[in-house]
Amino acid sequence: MIQTLIEMIQNDFTFRVVSFGSLILGMISGALGCFAVLRKQSLIGDAISHCTLPGIAIAFLITNSKNIEVLLFGALLSGLLSMYLITTITSHSKLKFDASLALVLSVLFGIGIVFLTYIQKNSGSHQAGLEKFIFGQASSLLKRDVRIMMITGIVLFSIMIVFWKEFKLVTFDPVFAQTIGIPSTFFGGFLSLLMVLGIVIGLQTVGVILMSALLISPASAARQWTDKLSVMVVLSSLFGGMSGVLGTMVSSYIPGIPTGPTIVAFMSIIVLGSLLFAPRGIIRKWIMQRKNHAVLYQLLKANSYEKIGGEGI
Amino acid sequence: MILFSPQTQILLIGIVVSLSCTLVGCFLLLRNMSMMTDAISHTILLGIVIGFFLTKDLSSPMLIISAGLIGVLTVYLVEAMHSTKLVSEDSAIGIVFPLLFSIAIIIISKYARNTHLDVSCVMLGDITFAPYKKLIIGNLDLGARAIYSSGVVLVMNLAFLILFFKELKVSTFDPALAFVLGMMPSLIHYLLMTLVSVTVVASFEAVGSILVIAFMIGSPATAYLLTEDLKKMIVFSSIIGILNSFLGYEIAAYFDVSIPGSIALMTGITFLCVFLFSPKNGLVFQWMTLRRNKHAFTKDTFLLHLYNHHGVTEEISAETIGNHLCWSSEQVNNVSSALLENGFITMQEDCFVITSKGEERLRKNYSFILEQC
């Protein structure tokens, strides 16, 4: 398999570009996903990625160009707007977090569809290609797109390293962070901004529907192996990058298989493996339980014999 | 049915679907399971794909059955994963539904290239063509099929709601009590989730999966802000759902855009209106109350200060009182002129003095403080 991989990297330019893009994307989303999962906001990625659609459509409507930077900037703005709406609705009404997620998701995605149909009716076939953001199309990645992803990735990782302490505190204990003088609302918002950025650059590859898996799955898998945030982030981005490359490889090896879903499938396999085989996973737990049962049974047995002998019941 | 124009039929479908979604949606919202709708509405694609491979027919009722089963399976998988206590419930949702959805997409793109199973059509749905998928028995054209399928689901949901209203209510608000009373909350839970899957399957054929979420969560969420009574909430959200369908349809017809999209847009607008202007909990009302309380409290602070420092010129003279309260002279002017106008205080030789009317006001609100002084 590794030989095939090396061969493909050497000979196939498209494969090189796409797999490198998926690798970066997997690493970024894996690292960012840890914070989302630990802050109990796993599904926010799903909501935000759906909510980027109106931004993409409006950006296209205003500039009338399919320039990827412009469209992604529109996506970024509407992603941030949705983040703001979700937090405002949750904090100023009795609606719970998940309800406001579902509400904002469906409404903004609906608005996106409205704009898409409007564009379709008014600018003819020129709009073709906007819909690829819904389902993603990794094979259409260009060298330029991957360069954008790489720059964003480097920026994201350096920000994460610089503000590591703050992000850690805000994730685990925002109240404590506030009391020792770290503006936790600001850093919480900053972290959310990074998340929106990570989601936006993933849209092209896997699309809005599967983007949430890229955030949640590697992080949930990494969570099973460690209790340390730094290890978890490294592991998670490793899992993410690995499934990115593997997914691209399989999908270009077997014709007719789309890249995004294959990446997600590999991630799910990693999650399943981690849930089963991790130190605190299902199998270990089951073995421990059986062992404990046996020990307890022995103890009970011994105890009752003693009683019978000692007291002569 | 043949008497109805396609436009009326579309509207009718919208209303029936919104009603059947609302009935189960209210309980999903109250059980904090809103995002489960999102998950189910995606995973039923797998059910449809499997059903299609079994029957090779896109209009077979087998598709609805297998999609419903996959919906229930989704719920079961999420709960099984959550019950290992290794992942939280929302993470479990976020792991399970993309996987099932991915499997469906992989199967479609590998094996169903040449069929009419179009992913974007399934996911985005289009109510516009619903009237042309007719139900024809013999030679009789009975109108859009979607009206009947969602009508059946509406009747089912309504029957379930009426028969098990008490059980649903208790198990939603207090599952432990429901268990003790022998109401079998887990059975009710799975019945509800089965109905949700069936509703999603029947509805999304007509309106697309995203609008299903708008119907299931959007209108109940709007109604939830308006009332705290379960029955009223269901009634309100049904009315809001109908209103949204009607207005959304009109918008779509006027601008010639996607009908499900504009109904979702309308859902957002009505929610925003209620969120901002609802008489009890609306944001504007909250803000106004806050402002009013702030003003009243500033005045009370001023009065208390005068009461406490009665006779000390330094503390209560018009020039220096600002320093003692840490207020700007502008604020002192505003507050004192308002209080002077109402006769709570008077001016005596450049000093503010509290009147008996002012003392009465203080006594009414702050007697516990005055007694300590």
XYZ file of C-alpha atoms in Angstrom:
686
model
C 0.000 0.000 0.000
C 2.805 2.366 0.908
C 4.481 1.552 -2.380
C 1.338 2.501 -4.270
C 1.151 5.697 -2.265
C 4.722 6.636 -3.131
C 4.134 5.787 -6.759
C 1.022 7.927 -6.850
C 2.767 10.835 -5.194
C 5.589 10.608 -7.716
C 3.524 10.254 -10.849
C 0.160 11.864 -10.342
C 0.099 15.642 -10.035
C -3.619 15.915 -9.235
C -3.293 13.269 -6.580
C -0.367 15.135 -5.055
C -2.372 18.362 -4.844
C -5.575 16.784 -3.563
C -3.920 14.523 -1.012
C -1.794 17.378 0.302
C -4.951 19.494 0.606
C -6.772 16.728 2.470
C -3.770 16.201 4.732
C -3.706 19.881 5.739
C -7.463 19.999 6.132
C -7.509 16.865 8.270
C -4.765 18.211 10.528
C -6.417 21.633 10.974
C -9.882 20.298 11.626
C -8.528 17.613 13.917
C -6.738 20.164 16.078
C -9.631 22.652 16.154
C -12.161 19.891 16.715
C -10.562 19.066 20.090
C -11.589 22.452 21.434
C -15.102 22.158 20.007
C -15.613 18.719 21.523
C -14.171 19.690 24.908
C -16.283 22.847 25.061
C -19.374 20.651 24.487
C -20.078 22.385 21.204
C -19.487 19.413 18.921
C -22.325 20.129 16.553
C -21.492 23.786 16.081
C -19.348 22.775 13.112
C -22.372 21.262 11.437
C -24.427 24.420 11.944
C -21.705 26.830 10.850
C -20.830 24.873 7.739
C -24.474 24.911 6.627
C -24.680 28.610 7.433
C -21.808 29.531 5.111
C -23.992 28.903 2.066
C -25.793 32.304 1.983
C -22.408 34.028 2.349
C -21.044 32.187 -0.668
C -24.150 32.972 -2.716
C -24.245 36.655 -1.741
C -20.514 37.066 -2.376
C -21.053 35.657 -5.845
C -24.106 37.855 -6.397
C -22.244 41.044 -5.453
C -18.917 40.452 -7.183
C -20.194 38.162 -9.937
C -16.881 36.307 -9.833
C -16.104 32.754 -8.930
C -12.818 33.805 -7.403
C -12.299 31.370 -4.563
C -10.919 33.949 -2.126
C -14.007 36.145 -2.542
C -16.423 33.257 -2.069
C -14.582 31.950 0.975
C -14.545 35.445 2.463
C -18.328 35.572 2.064
C -18.533 32.152 3.708
C -16.373 33.387 6.579
C -18.622 36.408 7.181
C -21.847 34.434 7.201
C -20.232 31.757 9.360
C -19.327 34.401 11.909
C -22.822 35.893 11.711
C -24.336 32.489 12.418
C -21.984 31.998 15.362
C -23.117 35.361 16.744
C -26.792 34.511 16.199
C -26.444 31.138 17.922
C -24.749 32.572 21.002
C -27.170 35.525 21.197
C -30.249 33.331 20.943
C -28.897 30.892 23.530
C -27.978 33.576 26.038
C -31.031 35.811 25.630
C -33.848 33.303 25.465
C -34.856 30.069 27.116
C -33.962 28.072 24.004
C -31.215 25.527 24.584
C -27.977 25.447 22.617
C -29.002 22.565 20.355
C -32.368 24.127 19.530
C -30.778 27.393 18.465
C -28.247 25.434 16.405
C -31.006 23.612 14.527
C -32.983 26.815 14.052
C -30.114 28.953 12.748
C -28.852 26.071 10.592
C -32.130 25.496 8.792
C -32.988 29.164 8.354
C -29.604 30.253 7.019
C -29.268 27.222 4.777
C -32.769 27.975 3.462
C -31.725 31.562 2.729
C -28.667 30.179 0.931
C -30.905 27.991 -1.237
C -33.123 30.998 -1.976
C -30.105 32.956 -3.219
C -28.797 29.980 -5.189
C -32.101 29.609 -7.039
C -32.198 33.365 -7.597
C -28.711 33.225 -9.125
C -29.706 30.242 -11.227
C -32.687 32.085 -12.685
C -30.874 35.358 -13.265
C -27.362 34.580 -14.370
C -27.899 31.487 -16.434
C -25.342 28.740 -16.496
C -22.671 31.056 -15.174
C -23.374 30.006 -11.608
C -22.537 26.353 -12.201
C -20.096 25.206 -9.553
C -21.542 26.999 -6.556
C -23.383 23.842 -5.603
C -20.118 21.995 -5.194
C -19.830 23.667 -1.822
C -22.831 21.705 -0.580
C -21.393 18.275 -1.299
C -17.757 19.155 -1.786
C -15.549 18.163 -4.665
C -12.028 17.398 -3.615
C -10.914 16.501 -7.125
C -11.530 20.094 -8.208
C -8.879 21.369 -5.786
C -6.257 23.467 -7.525
C -2.714 24.209 -6.506
C -3.838 27.714 -5.608
C -6.580 26.417 -3.286
C -4.113 24.182 -1.518
C -1.779 27.144 -1.090
C -4.607 29.089 0.608
C -5.256 26.101 2.847
C -1.591 25.815 3.727
C -1.223 29.499 4.645
C -4.415 29.377 6.724
C -3.179 26.216 8.378
C 0.174 27.735 9.329
C -1.547 30.852 10.697
C -4.048 28.768 12.669
C -1.392 26.536 14.200
C 0.853 29.448 15.145
C -2.070 31.277 16.787
C -2.891 28.088 18.649
C 0.680 27.767 19.942
C 0.931 31.447 20.932
C -2.355 31.483 22.860
C -2.132 27.867 24.033
C -2.450 28.670 27.740
C -5.415 30.976 27.244
C -7.270 28.556 24.992
C -6.691 25.723 27.429
C -8.063 27.702 30.353
C -11.047 29.033 28.427
C -11.887 25.505 27.286
C -11.796 23.860 30.697
C -12.700 26.618 33.143
C -13.855 29.927 31.642
C -14.918 31.294 35.028
C -11.488 30.687 36.548
C -9.877 32.240 33.458
C -11.980 35.356 34.000
C -11.015 35.612 37.669
C -7.284 35.522 36.963
C -7.652 38.280 34.386
C -7.888 36.420 31.092
C -10.817 37.839 29.102
C -12.554 34.504 28.586
C -15.391 35.849 26.422
C -12.822 37.341 24.071
C -10.760 34.183 23.853
C -13.873 32.038 23.530
C -14.944 34.182 20.600
C -11.425 34.068 19.167
C -11.440 30.290 19.320
C -14.802 30.276 17.561
C -13.372 32.550 14.872
C -10.569 30.062 14.272
C -13.130 27.281 14.057
C -15.153 29.155 11.439
C -11.938 29.729 9.488
C -11.087 26.026 9.637
C -14.579 25.075 8.472
C -14.540 27.559 5.607
C -11.347 26.192 4.084
C -12.735 22.664 4.299
C -15.927 23.440 2.401
C -14.408 22.936 -1.024
C -13.046 19.515 -0.219
C -15.777 17.786 1.757
C -18.765 20.144 1.545
C -21.042 21.523 4.230
C -22.704 18.275 5.265
C -19.620 16.223 6.061
C -17.535 19.060 7.513
C -18.832 18.396 11.019
C -17.414 14.866 10.991
C -13.949 16.230 10.266
C -14.137 18.273 13.454
C -15.748 15.745 15.766
C -14.474 12.300 14.750
C -10.670 12.719 15.096
C -11.115 14.622 18.353
C -13.450 12.001 19.816
C -11.033 9.254 18.801
C -8.038 11.087 20.284
C -9.967 11.736 23.506
C -10.051 7.983 24.192
C -6.263 7.655 24.326
C -5.288 10.502 26.617
C -6.327 12.948 29.309
C -3.814 15.601 28.289
C -4.899 18.392 25.966
C -1.582 18.722 24.136
C -1.395 14.994 23.407
C -5.023 15.010 22.364
C -4.534 17.859 19.874
C -1.453 16.205 18.343
C -3.133 12.798 18.129
C -6.297 14.290 16.733
C -4.546 16.187 13.965
C -2.547 13.032 13.241
C -5.771 11.023 12.898
C -7.299 13.769 10.777
C -4.321 14.038 8.435
C -4.000 10.275 8.157
C -7.633 9.777 7.168
C -7.321 12.684 4.728
C -4.460 11.014 2.856
C -5.936 7.509 3.064
C -9.322 8.727 1.879
C -7.829 10.521 -1.094
C -5.746 7.484 -1.944
C -8.627 5.026 -1.891
C -10.932 7.331 -3.792
C -8.421 7.885 -6.547
C -7.488 4.195 -6.619
C -11.034 2.931 -7.008
C -12.846 4.873 -9.738
C -16.219 6.408 -8.993
C -15.751 6.872 -5.271
C -15.997 10.453 -3.988
C -13.195 11.753 -1.762
C -15.105 13.505 1.057
C -17.234 10.526 2.113
C -14.211 8.206 1.927
C -12.268 10.468 4.281
C -15.221 10.439 6.669
C -15.441 6.650 6.445
C -11.757 6.316 7.418
C -12.292 8.687 10.315
C -15.219 6.622 11.530
C -13.077 3.484 11.401
C -10.481 5.236 13.569
C -13.213 6.312 16.012
C -14.597 2.803 16.202
C -11.123 1.352 16.743
C -10.404 3.865 19.481
C -13.705 3.241 21.232
C -12.999 -0.475 21.227
C -9.276 -0.751 21.874
C -8.245 2.373 23.803
C -7.028 1.895 27.402
C -10.431 2.839 28.759
C -12.308 1.481 25.751
C -15.119 -1.004 25.549
C -13.016 -4.186 25.346
C -10.752 -3.273 28.243
C -13.767 -2.280 30.311
C -15.432 -5.587 29.531
C -12.336 -7.593 30.505
C -11.980 -5.642 33.742
C -15.600 -6.226 34.534
C -15.240 -9.959 34.040
C -12.104 -10.023 36.158
C -13.806 -8.110 38.925
C -16.755 -10.451 38.775
C -14.473 -13.459 39.150
C -12.591 -11.908 42.071
C -15.806 -10.895 43.766
C -17.246 -14.341 43.286
C -14.139 -15.948 44.809
C -14.265 -13.580 47.751
C -17.915 -14.231 48.390
C -17.359 -17.944 48.160
C -14.400 -17.882 50.542
C -16.232 -15.653 52.942
C -19.283 -17.833 53.135
C -17.187 -20.982 53.755
C -15.426 -19.218 56.573
C -18.711 -18.252 58.081
C -20.025 -21.741 57.840
C -16.882 -23.129 59.442
C -16.574 -20.485 62.130
C -20.088 -20.196 63.335
C -21.374 -23.560 62.386
C -24.523 -22.435 60.672
C -58.324 17.172 -5.936
C -58.234 17.718 -9.638
C -60.144 20.917 -8.985
C -57.179 22.401 -7.181
C -54.582 24.244 -9.188
C -50.923 23.195 -8.725
C -50.371 26.355 -6.666
C -53.096 25.463 -4.198
C -51.783 21.930 -4.011
C -48.288 23.176 -3.187
C -49.697 25.338 -0.436
C -51.768 22.452 0.855
C -48.712 20.168 0.941
C -46.752 22.854 2.772
C -49.446 23.235 5.395
C -49.999 19.499 5.945
C -46.251 18.847 6.200
C -45.717 21.761 8.571
C -48.532 20.502 10.814
C -47.264 16.933 11.002
C -43.691 18.122 11.639
C -44.782 20.553 14.317
C -46.670 17.941 16.340
C -43.590 15.780 16.923
C -41.160 18.703 16.757
C -42.527 20.301 19.932
C -41.533 17.229 21.930
C -38.125 16.952 20.278
C -37.412 20.550 21.223
C -38.512 20.046 24.810
C -36.457 16.846 25.109
C -33.327 18.701 23.925
C -33.082 16.499 20.884
C -33.331 19.158 18.206
C -30.151 18.130 16.418
C -31.414 14.555 16.158
C -33.737 15.883 13.442
C -30.709 17.043 11.528
C -29.087 13.638 11.891
C -32.182 11.684 10.857
C -32.897 13.939 7.914
C -29.448 13.120 6.555
C -29.254 9.412 7.331
C -32.570 8.492 5.726
C -30.707 8.946 2.443
C -29.031 5.622 3.249
C -32.433 4.057 3.841
C -33.651 5.321 0.512
C -30.563 3.985 -1.241
C -30.956 0.556 0.367
C -34.659 0.500 -0.417
C -33.907 1.446 -3.988
C -31.442 -1.401 -4.393
C -33.953 -3.855 -2.986
C -36.829 -2.793 -5.223
C -35.207 -0.944 -8.148
C -38.149 1.393 -8.033
C -37.989 4.965 -6.765
C -41.697 5.278 -6.029
C -42.054 2.053 -4.068
C -43.384 2.276 -0.500
C -40.484 0.004 0.456
C -38.279 3.099 0.304
C -40.301 4.803 3.003
C -40.145 1.724 5.231
C -36.385 1.260 4.889
C -35.787 4.989 5.354
C -37.913 4.935 8.501
C -35.956 1.957 9.811
C -32.639 3.699 9.161
C -33.978 6.745 11.010
C -34.703 4.622 14.079
C -31.334 2.884 13.669
C -29.654 6.299 13.749
C -31.292 7.107 17.064
C -30.353 3.686 18.396
C -26.709 3.981 17.302
C -26.376 7.454 18.790
C -27.785 6.262 22.085
C -25.667 3.114 22.105
C -22.545 5.170 21.510
C -23.544 7.670 24.175
C -24.302 4.919 26.685
C -20.664 3.724 26.651
C -19.968 7.066 28.386
C -16.938 7.508 26.134
C -18.427 10.293 24.017
C -21.038 12.949 24.722
C -24.434 12.746 23.070
C -23.863 15.546 20.580
C -20.497 14.099 19.598
C -22.218 10.762 19.039
C -24.695 12.457 16.714
C -21.826 14.151 14.900
C -20.002 10.844 14.426
C -22.942 8.643 13.421
C -24.794 10.739 10.883
C -21.849 11.740 8.655
C -20.799 8.072 8.545
C -24.206 6.799 7.419
C -24.529 9.699 5.010
C -21.067 8.990 3.578
C -21.914 5.340 3.067
C -25.023 6.403 1.172
C -23.066 8.812 -1.047
C -20.382 6.211 -1.743
C -22.995 3.639 -2.744
C -24.797 6.130 -4.968
C -21.706 7.313 -6.771
C -20.342 3.794 -7.181
C -23.429 1.892 -8.234
C -26.247 4.265 -9.038
C -24.642 6.604 -11.530
C -27.190 5.897 -14.206
C -30.342 6.031 -12.137
C -32.477 8.987 -11.230
C -31.294 8.973 -7.661
C -29.904 12.479 -7.485
C -28.359 13.385 -4.137
C -28.877 17.115 -4.412
C -32.509 16.554 -5.359
C -33.049 14.294 -2.374
C -31.354 16.614 0.085
C -32.577 19.958 -1.173
C -35.971 18.676 -2.271
C -38.354 20.639 -4.347
C -41.947 21.182 -3.508
C -42.402 22.902 -6.873
C -42.730 19.620 -8.716
C -44.700 17.846 -6.004
C -48.090 18.452 -7.683
C -46.891 16.631 -10.786
C -46.136 13.429 -8.910
C -49.731 12.373 -8.972
C -51.601 9.622 -7.251
C -53.516 7.796 -9.921
C -55.874 4.956 -9.057
C -57.356 3.317 -12.119
C -57.922 6.201 -14.431
C -58.731 8.621 -11.670
C -56.305 11.464 -11.050
C -56.465 12.151 -7.343
C -53.948 14.979 -7.166
C -50.472 15.161 -5.683
C -49.220 12.025 -3.986
C -47.433 14.059 -1.347
C -50.749 15.357 0.008
C -51.836 11.810 0.782
C -48.543 10.545 2.174
C -48.081 13.524 4.473
C -51.799 13.482 5.275
C -51.524 9.899 6.519
C -48.517 10.852 8.630
C -50.393 13.846 10.029
C -53.277 11.610 11.096
C -50.814 9.150 12.671
C -49.032 11.871 14.597
C -52.299 13.398 15.737
C -53.608 10.029 16.910
C -50.365 9.332 18.785
C -50.489 12.740 20.396
C -54.097 12.411 21.523
C -53.747 8.817 22.744
C -50.467 9.282 24.614
C -50.586 12.972 25.514
C -50.314 12.351 29.250
C -47.486 9.832 28.853
C -45.621 12.090 26.435
C -45.958 15.064 28.738
C -44.776 13.290 31.869
C -41.924 11.441 30.187
C -40.742 14.660 28.543
C -40.621 16.750 31.679
C -39.893 14.087 34.280
C -38.719 10.735 32.897
C -38.047 9.349 36.362
C -41.608 10.025 37.462
C -42.926 8.486 34.247
C -40.908 5.348 34.965
C -42.186 5.121 38.517
C -45.760 5.581 37.320
C -45.286 2.661 34.924
C -45.591 4.745 31.766
C -42.598 3.099 30.098
C -40.744 6.268 29.040
C -38.277 4.360 26.862
C -41.096 2.781 24.868
C -42.682 6.210 24.424
C -39.278 7.540 23.437
C -38.780 4.978 20.694
C -42.360 5.353 19.489
C -41.790 9.089 19.221
C -38.507 8.628 17.394
C -40.135 6.159 14.985
C -42.805 8.728 14.255
C -40.124 11.388 13.786
C -38.331 9.217 11.232
C -41.547 8.432 9.398
C -42.506 12.110 9.417
C -39.095 13.131 8.094
C -39.282 10.513 5.347
C -42.780 11.498 4.268
C -42.058 15.213 4.457
C -38.674 15.473 2.869
C -39.909 13.858 -0.309
C -42.055 16.929 -0.662
C -40.015 19.707 0.886
C -36.380 18.586 1.198
C -34.493 17.705 4.318
C -33.419 21.167 5.453
C -36.935 22.532 5.457
C -37.963 19.554 7.565
C -35.661 20.900 10.292
C -37.132 24.375 9.889
C -40.623 22.944 10.316
C -39.744 20.589 13.162
C -37.678 22.964 15.258
C -38.296 26.453 13.850
C -41.977 26.897 14.564
C -41.962 25.034 17.914
C -38.998 27.178 18.997
C -40.947 30.304 18.101
C -43.994 29.075 19.995
C -41.820 28.057 22.953
C -40.785 31.675 23.425
C -44.425 32.734 23.551
C -45.851 30.364 26.127
C -45.048 27.935 28.897
C -48.095 25.760 28.438
C -47.538 22.581 26.391
C -50.988 22.562 24.766
C -50.754 26.239 23.875
C -47.267 25.672 22.525
C -48.512 22.968 20.153
C -51.406 25.137 18.977
C -49.241 28.240 18.538
C -46.564 26.395 16.641
C -49.156 24.853 14.309
C -50.503 28.329 13.560
C -46.994 29.705 13.058
C -46.136 26.783 10.769
C -49.193 27.448 8.594
C -48.439 31.173 8.522
C -44.821 30.528 7.522
C -45.846 28.151 4.727
C -48.344 30.648 3.361
C -46.082 33.724 3.497
C -43.030 31.752 2.335
C -44.956 30.478 -0.651
C -46.042 34.016 -1.566
C -42.451 35.290 -1.343
C -41.185 32.417 -3.476
C -43.885 33.017 -6.083
C -43.170 36.749 -6.167
C -39.380 36.517 -6.536
C -39.435 33.193 -8.398
C -37.045 31.456 -5.996
C -36.959 28.144 -4.116
C -40.164 27.547 -2.163
C -38.661 25.471 0.695
C -35.890 28.042 1.024
C -38.295 30.943 1.358
C -40.454 29.066 3.844
C -37.274 28.525 5.900
C -36.512 32.237 5.504
C -40.018 33.061 6.737
C -39.491 30.747 9.718
C -36.407 32.763 10.564
C -38.246 36.073 10.223
C -41.151 35.057 12.458
C -38.705 33.699 15.014
C -36.708 36.907 14.940
C -39.900 38.980 15.421
C -40.938 36.913 18.422
C -37.389 36.842 19.798
C -37.191 40.637 19.641
C -40.747 41.753 20.372
C -42.457 39.030 22.373
C -44.319 40.794 25.189
C -42.808 38.880 28.102
C -39.354 37.655 27.152
C -38.554 39.617 23.992
C -35.136 41.181 23.678
C -36.588 44.698 23.253
C -38.800 44.245 26.280
C -35.879 42.885 28.327
C -33.826 45.896 27.315
C -36.628 48.311 28.205
C -37.130 46.726 31.608
C -33.412 46.933 32.225
C -33.403 50.629 31.337
C -36.432 51.368 33.485
C -34.963 49.542 36.456
C -31.682 51.352 35.992
C -33.405 54.747 36.052
C -35.492 53.887 39.093
C -32.432 52.579 40.891
C -30.399 55.712 40.135
C -33.151 57.855 41.607
C -33.401 55.643 44.685
C -29.637 55.850 45.179
C -29.844 59.626 45.055
C -32.710 59.696 47.544
C -30.971 57.287 49.915
C -27.858 59.426 49.838
C -29.857 62.507 50.787
C -31.661 60.603 53.526
C -28.465 59.241 55.058
C -26.537 62.487 54.993
C -29.347 64.736 56.094
C -27.850 68.029 57.309
C -24.277 67.507 56.124
C -23.818 70.370 53.645
C -20.676 68.905 52.106
C -22.483 65.706 51.129
C -25.677 67.155 49.703
C -24.807 70.499 48.167
C -25.500 70.713 44.454
C -21.832 71.322 43.660
C -20.181 68.536 45.621
C -22.749 65.760 45.649
C -21.415 64.498 42.301
C -18.041 63.731 43.884
C -19.623 61.712 46.649
C -21.771 59.613 44.340
C -19.008 59.378 41.725
C -21.416 60.762 39.139
C -20.776 63.334 36.436
C -22.443 66.718 36.935
C -24.606 65.958 33.917
C -25.999 62.827 35.529
C -26.591 64.695 38.799
C -28.487 67.356 36.871
C -30.635 64.836 35.028
C -31.553 62.845 38.105
C -32.122 65.826 40.383
C -34.278 67.706 37.895
C -36.474 64.637 37.394
C -36.804 64.197 41.160
C -37.471 67.935 41.709
C -40.217 67.832 39.124
C -41.974 64.981 40.885
C -41.557 66.617 44.290
C -39.380 63.917 45.837
C -36.708 66.500 46.754
C -36.510 70.289 47.198
C -33.691 72.825 47.030
C -32.710 74.618 50.217
C -29.819 77.122 49.930
C -28.055 75.212 47.172
C -28.528 71.893 48.931
C -30.836 69.020 47.974
C -33.215 68.023 50.717
C -35.448 64.988 50.633
C -39.176 65.707 51.065
C -41.668 63.617 52.965
C -42.932 62.285 49.647
C -39.412 61.147 48.810
C -39.047 59.484 52.188
C -42.297 57.672 51.599
C -41.001 56.330 48.301
C -37.845 55.105 50.002
C -39.806 53.532 52.818
C -41.961 51.687 50.345
C -39.051 50.077 48.476
C -36.203 50.043 50.960
C -37.750 49.824 54.412
C -35.292 47.049 55.305
C -32.377 49.419 54.705
C -33.950 52.385 56.451
C -34.602 50.371 59.574
C -30.923 49.546 59.879
C -29.845 53.172 59.591
